[in-house]
mmCIF file of C-alpha atoms in Angstrom:
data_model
loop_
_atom_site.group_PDB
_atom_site.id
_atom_site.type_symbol
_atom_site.label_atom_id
_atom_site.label_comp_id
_atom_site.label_asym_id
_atom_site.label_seq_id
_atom_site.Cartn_x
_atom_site.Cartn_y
_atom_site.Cartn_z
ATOM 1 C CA UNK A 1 247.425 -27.410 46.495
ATOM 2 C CA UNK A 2 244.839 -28.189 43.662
ATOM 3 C CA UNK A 3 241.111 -26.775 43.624
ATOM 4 C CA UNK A 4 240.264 -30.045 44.871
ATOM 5 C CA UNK A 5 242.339 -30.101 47.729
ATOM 6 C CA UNK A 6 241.026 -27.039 49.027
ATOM 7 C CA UNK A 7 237.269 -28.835 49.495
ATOM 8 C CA UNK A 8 238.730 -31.084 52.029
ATOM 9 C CA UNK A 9 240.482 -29.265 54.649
ATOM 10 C CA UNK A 10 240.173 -30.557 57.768
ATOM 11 C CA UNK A 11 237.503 -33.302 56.542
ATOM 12 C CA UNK A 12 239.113 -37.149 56.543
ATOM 13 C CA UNK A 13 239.431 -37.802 52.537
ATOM 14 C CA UNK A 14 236.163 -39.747 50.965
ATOM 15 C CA UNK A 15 235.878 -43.548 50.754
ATOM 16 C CA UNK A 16 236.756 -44.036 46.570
ATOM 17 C CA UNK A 17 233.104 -45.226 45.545
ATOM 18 C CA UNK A 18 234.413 -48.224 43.579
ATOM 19 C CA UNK A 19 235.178 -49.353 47.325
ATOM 20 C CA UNK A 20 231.359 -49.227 48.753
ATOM 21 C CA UNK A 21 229.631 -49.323 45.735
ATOM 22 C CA UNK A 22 229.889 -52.972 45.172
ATOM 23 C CA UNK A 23 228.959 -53.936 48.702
ATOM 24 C CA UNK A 24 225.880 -51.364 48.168
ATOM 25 C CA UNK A 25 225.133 -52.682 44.664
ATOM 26 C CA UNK A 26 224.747 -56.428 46.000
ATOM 27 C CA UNK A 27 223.035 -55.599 49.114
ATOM 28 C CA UNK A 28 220.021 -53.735 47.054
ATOM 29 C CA UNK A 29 219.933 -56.816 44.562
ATOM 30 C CA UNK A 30 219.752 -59.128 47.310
ATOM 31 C CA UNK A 31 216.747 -56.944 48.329
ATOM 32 C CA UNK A 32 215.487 -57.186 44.945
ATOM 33 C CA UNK A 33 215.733 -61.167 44.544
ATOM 34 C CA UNK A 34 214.011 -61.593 48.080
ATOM 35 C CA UNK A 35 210.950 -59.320 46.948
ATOM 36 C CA UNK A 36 210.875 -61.273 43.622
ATOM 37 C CA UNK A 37 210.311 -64.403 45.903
ATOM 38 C CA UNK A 38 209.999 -66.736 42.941
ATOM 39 C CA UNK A 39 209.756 -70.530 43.292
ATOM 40 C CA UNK A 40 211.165 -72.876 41.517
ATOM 41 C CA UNK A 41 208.824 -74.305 38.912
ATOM 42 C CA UNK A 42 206.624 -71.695 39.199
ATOM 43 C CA UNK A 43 204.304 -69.711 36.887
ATOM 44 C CA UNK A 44 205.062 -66.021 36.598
ATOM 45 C CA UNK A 45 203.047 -63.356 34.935
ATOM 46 C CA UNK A 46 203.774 -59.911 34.399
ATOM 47 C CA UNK A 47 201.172 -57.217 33.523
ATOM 48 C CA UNK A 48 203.394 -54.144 31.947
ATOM 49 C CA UNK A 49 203.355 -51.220 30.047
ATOM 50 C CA UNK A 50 205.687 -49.799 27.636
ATOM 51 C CA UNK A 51 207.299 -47.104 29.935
ATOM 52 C CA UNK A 52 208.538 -49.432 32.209
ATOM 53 C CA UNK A 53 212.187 -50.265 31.843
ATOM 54 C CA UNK A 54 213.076 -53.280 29.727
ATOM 55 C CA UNK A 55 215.671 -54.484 32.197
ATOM 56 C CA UNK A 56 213.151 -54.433 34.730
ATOM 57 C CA UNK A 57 211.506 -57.389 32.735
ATOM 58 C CA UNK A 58 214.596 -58.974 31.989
ATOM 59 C CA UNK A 59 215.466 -58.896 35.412
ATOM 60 C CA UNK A 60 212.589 -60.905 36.649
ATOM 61 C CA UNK A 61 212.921 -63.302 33.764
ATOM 62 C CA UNK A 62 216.795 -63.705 34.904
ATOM 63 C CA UNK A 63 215.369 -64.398 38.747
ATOM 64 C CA UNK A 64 212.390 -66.974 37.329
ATOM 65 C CA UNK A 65 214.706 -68.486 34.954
ATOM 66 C CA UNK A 66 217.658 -69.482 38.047
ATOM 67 C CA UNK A 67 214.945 -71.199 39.489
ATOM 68 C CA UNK A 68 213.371 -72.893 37.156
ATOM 69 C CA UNK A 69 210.153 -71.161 36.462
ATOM 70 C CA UNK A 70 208.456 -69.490 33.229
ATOM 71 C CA UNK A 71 207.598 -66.182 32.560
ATOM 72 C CA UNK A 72 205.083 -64.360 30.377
ATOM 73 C CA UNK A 73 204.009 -60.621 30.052
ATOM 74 C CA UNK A 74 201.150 -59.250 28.981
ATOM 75 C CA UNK A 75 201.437 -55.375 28.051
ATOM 76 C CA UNK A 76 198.803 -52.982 28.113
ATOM 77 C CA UNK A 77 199.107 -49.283 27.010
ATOM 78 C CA UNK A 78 200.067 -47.644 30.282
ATOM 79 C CA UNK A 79 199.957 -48.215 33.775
ATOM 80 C CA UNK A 80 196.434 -46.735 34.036
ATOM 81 C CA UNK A 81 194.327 -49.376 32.254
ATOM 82 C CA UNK A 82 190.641 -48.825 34.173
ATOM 83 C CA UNK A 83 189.784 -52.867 34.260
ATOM 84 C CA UNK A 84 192.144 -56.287 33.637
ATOM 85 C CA UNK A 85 190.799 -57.093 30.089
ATOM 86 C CA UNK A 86 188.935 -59.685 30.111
ATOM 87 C CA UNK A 87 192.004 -61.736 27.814
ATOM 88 C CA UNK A 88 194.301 -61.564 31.136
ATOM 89 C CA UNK A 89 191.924 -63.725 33.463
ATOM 90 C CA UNK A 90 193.228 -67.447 32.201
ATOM 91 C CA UNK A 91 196.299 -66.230 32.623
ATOM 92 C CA UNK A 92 196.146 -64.635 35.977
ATOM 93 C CA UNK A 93 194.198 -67.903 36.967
ATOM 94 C CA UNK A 94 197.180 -69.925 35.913
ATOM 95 C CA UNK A 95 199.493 -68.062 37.453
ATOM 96 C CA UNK A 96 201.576 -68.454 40.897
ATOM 97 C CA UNK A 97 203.047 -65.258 41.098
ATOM 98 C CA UNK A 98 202.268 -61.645 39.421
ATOM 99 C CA UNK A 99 204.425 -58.781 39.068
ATOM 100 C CA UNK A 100 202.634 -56.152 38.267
ATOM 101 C CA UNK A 101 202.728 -52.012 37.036
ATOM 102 C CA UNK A 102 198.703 -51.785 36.469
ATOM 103 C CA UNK A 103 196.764 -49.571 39.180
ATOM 104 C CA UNK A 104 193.657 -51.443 37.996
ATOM 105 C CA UNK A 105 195.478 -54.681 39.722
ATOM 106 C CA UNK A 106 194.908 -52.967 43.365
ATOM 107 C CA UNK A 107 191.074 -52.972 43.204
ATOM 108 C CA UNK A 108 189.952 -55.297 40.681
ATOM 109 C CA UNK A 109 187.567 -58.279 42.311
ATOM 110 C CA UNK A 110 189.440 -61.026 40.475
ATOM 111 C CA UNK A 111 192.629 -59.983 41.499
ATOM 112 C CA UNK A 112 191.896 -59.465 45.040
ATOM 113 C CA UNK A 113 189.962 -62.873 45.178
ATOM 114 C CA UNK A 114 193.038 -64.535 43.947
ATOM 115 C CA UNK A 115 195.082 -63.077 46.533
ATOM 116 C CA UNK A 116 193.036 -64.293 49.018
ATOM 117 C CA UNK A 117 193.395 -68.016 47.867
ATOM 118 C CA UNK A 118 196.882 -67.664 48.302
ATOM 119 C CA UNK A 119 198.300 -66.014 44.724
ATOM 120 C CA UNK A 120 201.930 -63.900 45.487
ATOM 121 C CA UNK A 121 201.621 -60.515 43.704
ATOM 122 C CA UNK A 122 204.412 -57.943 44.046
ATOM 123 C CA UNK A 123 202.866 -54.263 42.481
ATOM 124 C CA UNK A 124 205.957 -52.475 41.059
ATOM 125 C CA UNK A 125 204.371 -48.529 41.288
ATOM 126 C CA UNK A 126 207.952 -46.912 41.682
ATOM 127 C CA UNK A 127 210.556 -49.747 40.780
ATOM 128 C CA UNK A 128 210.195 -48.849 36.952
ATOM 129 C CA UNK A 129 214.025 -48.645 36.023
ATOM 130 C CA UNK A 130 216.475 -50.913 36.928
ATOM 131 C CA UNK A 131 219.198 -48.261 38.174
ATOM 132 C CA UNK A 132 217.051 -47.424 41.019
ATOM 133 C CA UNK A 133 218.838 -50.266 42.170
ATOM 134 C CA UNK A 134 221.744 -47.963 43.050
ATOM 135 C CA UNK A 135 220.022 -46.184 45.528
ATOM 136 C CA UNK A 136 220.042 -46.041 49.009
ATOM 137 C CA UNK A 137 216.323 -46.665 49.305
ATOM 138 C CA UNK A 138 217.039 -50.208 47.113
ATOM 139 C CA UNK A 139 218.923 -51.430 50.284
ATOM 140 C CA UNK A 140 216.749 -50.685 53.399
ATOM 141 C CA UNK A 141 216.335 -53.440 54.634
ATOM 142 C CA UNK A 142 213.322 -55.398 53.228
ATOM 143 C CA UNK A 143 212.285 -57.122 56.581
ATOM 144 C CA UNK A 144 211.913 -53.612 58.803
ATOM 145 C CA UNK A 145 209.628 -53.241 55.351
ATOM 146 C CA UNK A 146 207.153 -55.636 56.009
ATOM 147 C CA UNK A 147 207.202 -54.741 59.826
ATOM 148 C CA UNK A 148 206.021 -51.648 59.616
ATOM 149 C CA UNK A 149 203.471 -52.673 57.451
ATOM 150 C CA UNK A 150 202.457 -55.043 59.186
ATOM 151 C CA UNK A 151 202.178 -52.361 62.434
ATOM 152 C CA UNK A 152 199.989 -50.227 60.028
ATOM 153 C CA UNK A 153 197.307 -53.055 59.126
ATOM 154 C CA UNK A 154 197.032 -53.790 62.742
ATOM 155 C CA UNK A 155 196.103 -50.416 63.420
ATOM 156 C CA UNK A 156 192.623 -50.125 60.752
ATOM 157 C CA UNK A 157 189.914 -51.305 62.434
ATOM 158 C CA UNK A 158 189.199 -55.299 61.518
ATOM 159 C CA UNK A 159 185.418 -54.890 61.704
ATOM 160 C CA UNK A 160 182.880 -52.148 59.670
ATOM 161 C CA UNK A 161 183.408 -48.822 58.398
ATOM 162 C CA UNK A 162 186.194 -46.285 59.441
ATOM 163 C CA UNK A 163 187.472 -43.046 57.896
ATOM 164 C CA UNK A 164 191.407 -42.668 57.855
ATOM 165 C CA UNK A 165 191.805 -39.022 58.485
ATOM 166 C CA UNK A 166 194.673 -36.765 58.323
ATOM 167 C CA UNK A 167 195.357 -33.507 59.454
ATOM 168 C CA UNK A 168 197.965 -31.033 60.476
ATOM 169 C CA UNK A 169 198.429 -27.441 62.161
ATOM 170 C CA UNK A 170 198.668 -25.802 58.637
ATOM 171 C CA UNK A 171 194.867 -26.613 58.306
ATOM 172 C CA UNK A 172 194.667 -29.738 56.054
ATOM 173 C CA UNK A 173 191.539 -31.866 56.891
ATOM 174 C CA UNK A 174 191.806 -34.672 55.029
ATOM 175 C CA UNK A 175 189.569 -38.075 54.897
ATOM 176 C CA UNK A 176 189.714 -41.741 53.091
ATOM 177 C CA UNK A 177 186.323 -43.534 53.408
ATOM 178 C CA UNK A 178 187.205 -47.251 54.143
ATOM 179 C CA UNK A 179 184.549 -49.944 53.848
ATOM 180 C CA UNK A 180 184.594 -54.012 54.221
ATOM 181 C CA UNK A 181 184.673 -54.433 50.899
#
């Protein structure tokens, strides 16, 4: 019996992982092409920064480019630019669909106006290297995603002012001013 051999007494041998990790690897990219809900003919922008994976990029441009739509990016010097410069608004206004690393993009007026006339924006805060697509979180399953989202927007209030406000039996006490704007 080889050292090996001894790890798996009385334990039904491992699946090889050239057996699951296909099925895995195509259920995450699946995943990944349904997020990146591109149209055909549309107009993508991205708004990057220099740490995020190059595949990442390439991957998006590979989804726009199967369905017929054009891509440009726009880098800035990290993901923690303040504002959108002001030499990003034609393009966002031109745009159908934004992919986007900047925290700026959360809060900033013009992007959330465009949003609410209709623009798609997917904000990629985590999904910054392309082998994260052999995880297992790649391949939960994106619809159970949007419900619970969807569960947790329909429990803020819809009118006025609230505080969101977390605590637990170790003592934390802690509070997230919310306001209609």
């Amino acid at each position: 019996m080889n050292s090996n051999e001894h790890h798996y007494v009385g334990l039904p041998t491992p699946t090889a992982s050239r057996i699951t990790d296909t099925k895995h690897y195509f259920q995450a990219l699946d995943n990944f092409t349904r997020v990146m809900a591109i149209r055909p003919g549309e107009r993508v922008l991205m708004l990057a920064d220099p740490l995020l994976d190059p595949r990442v990029i390439d991957a998006v441009i590979g989804i726009a480019k199967s369905r017929g739509a054009t891509v440009r990016i726009y880098m800035e010097t990290s993901t923690q630019v303040t504002e959108v410069p002001e030499e990003v608004h034609a393009m966002l206004r031109k745009a159908d669909f934004v992919v986007s690393t900047w925290f700026c993009s959360i809060l900033d007026p013009l992007c959330i106006d465009l949003r609410r006339k209709g623009q798609r924006w997917v904000k990629i805060t985590y999904f910054r290297d392309l082998d994260l697509l052999h995880t297992p979180q790649a391949r939960f399953p994106v619809d159970l995603i949007g419900e619970i989202i969807r569960a947790t927007a329909l429990r803020y209030p819809a009118d006025g002012d609230f505080d969101l406000h977390f605590t637990d039996p170790r003592g934390s006490d802690f509070r997230i001013h919310f306001d209609a704007e």
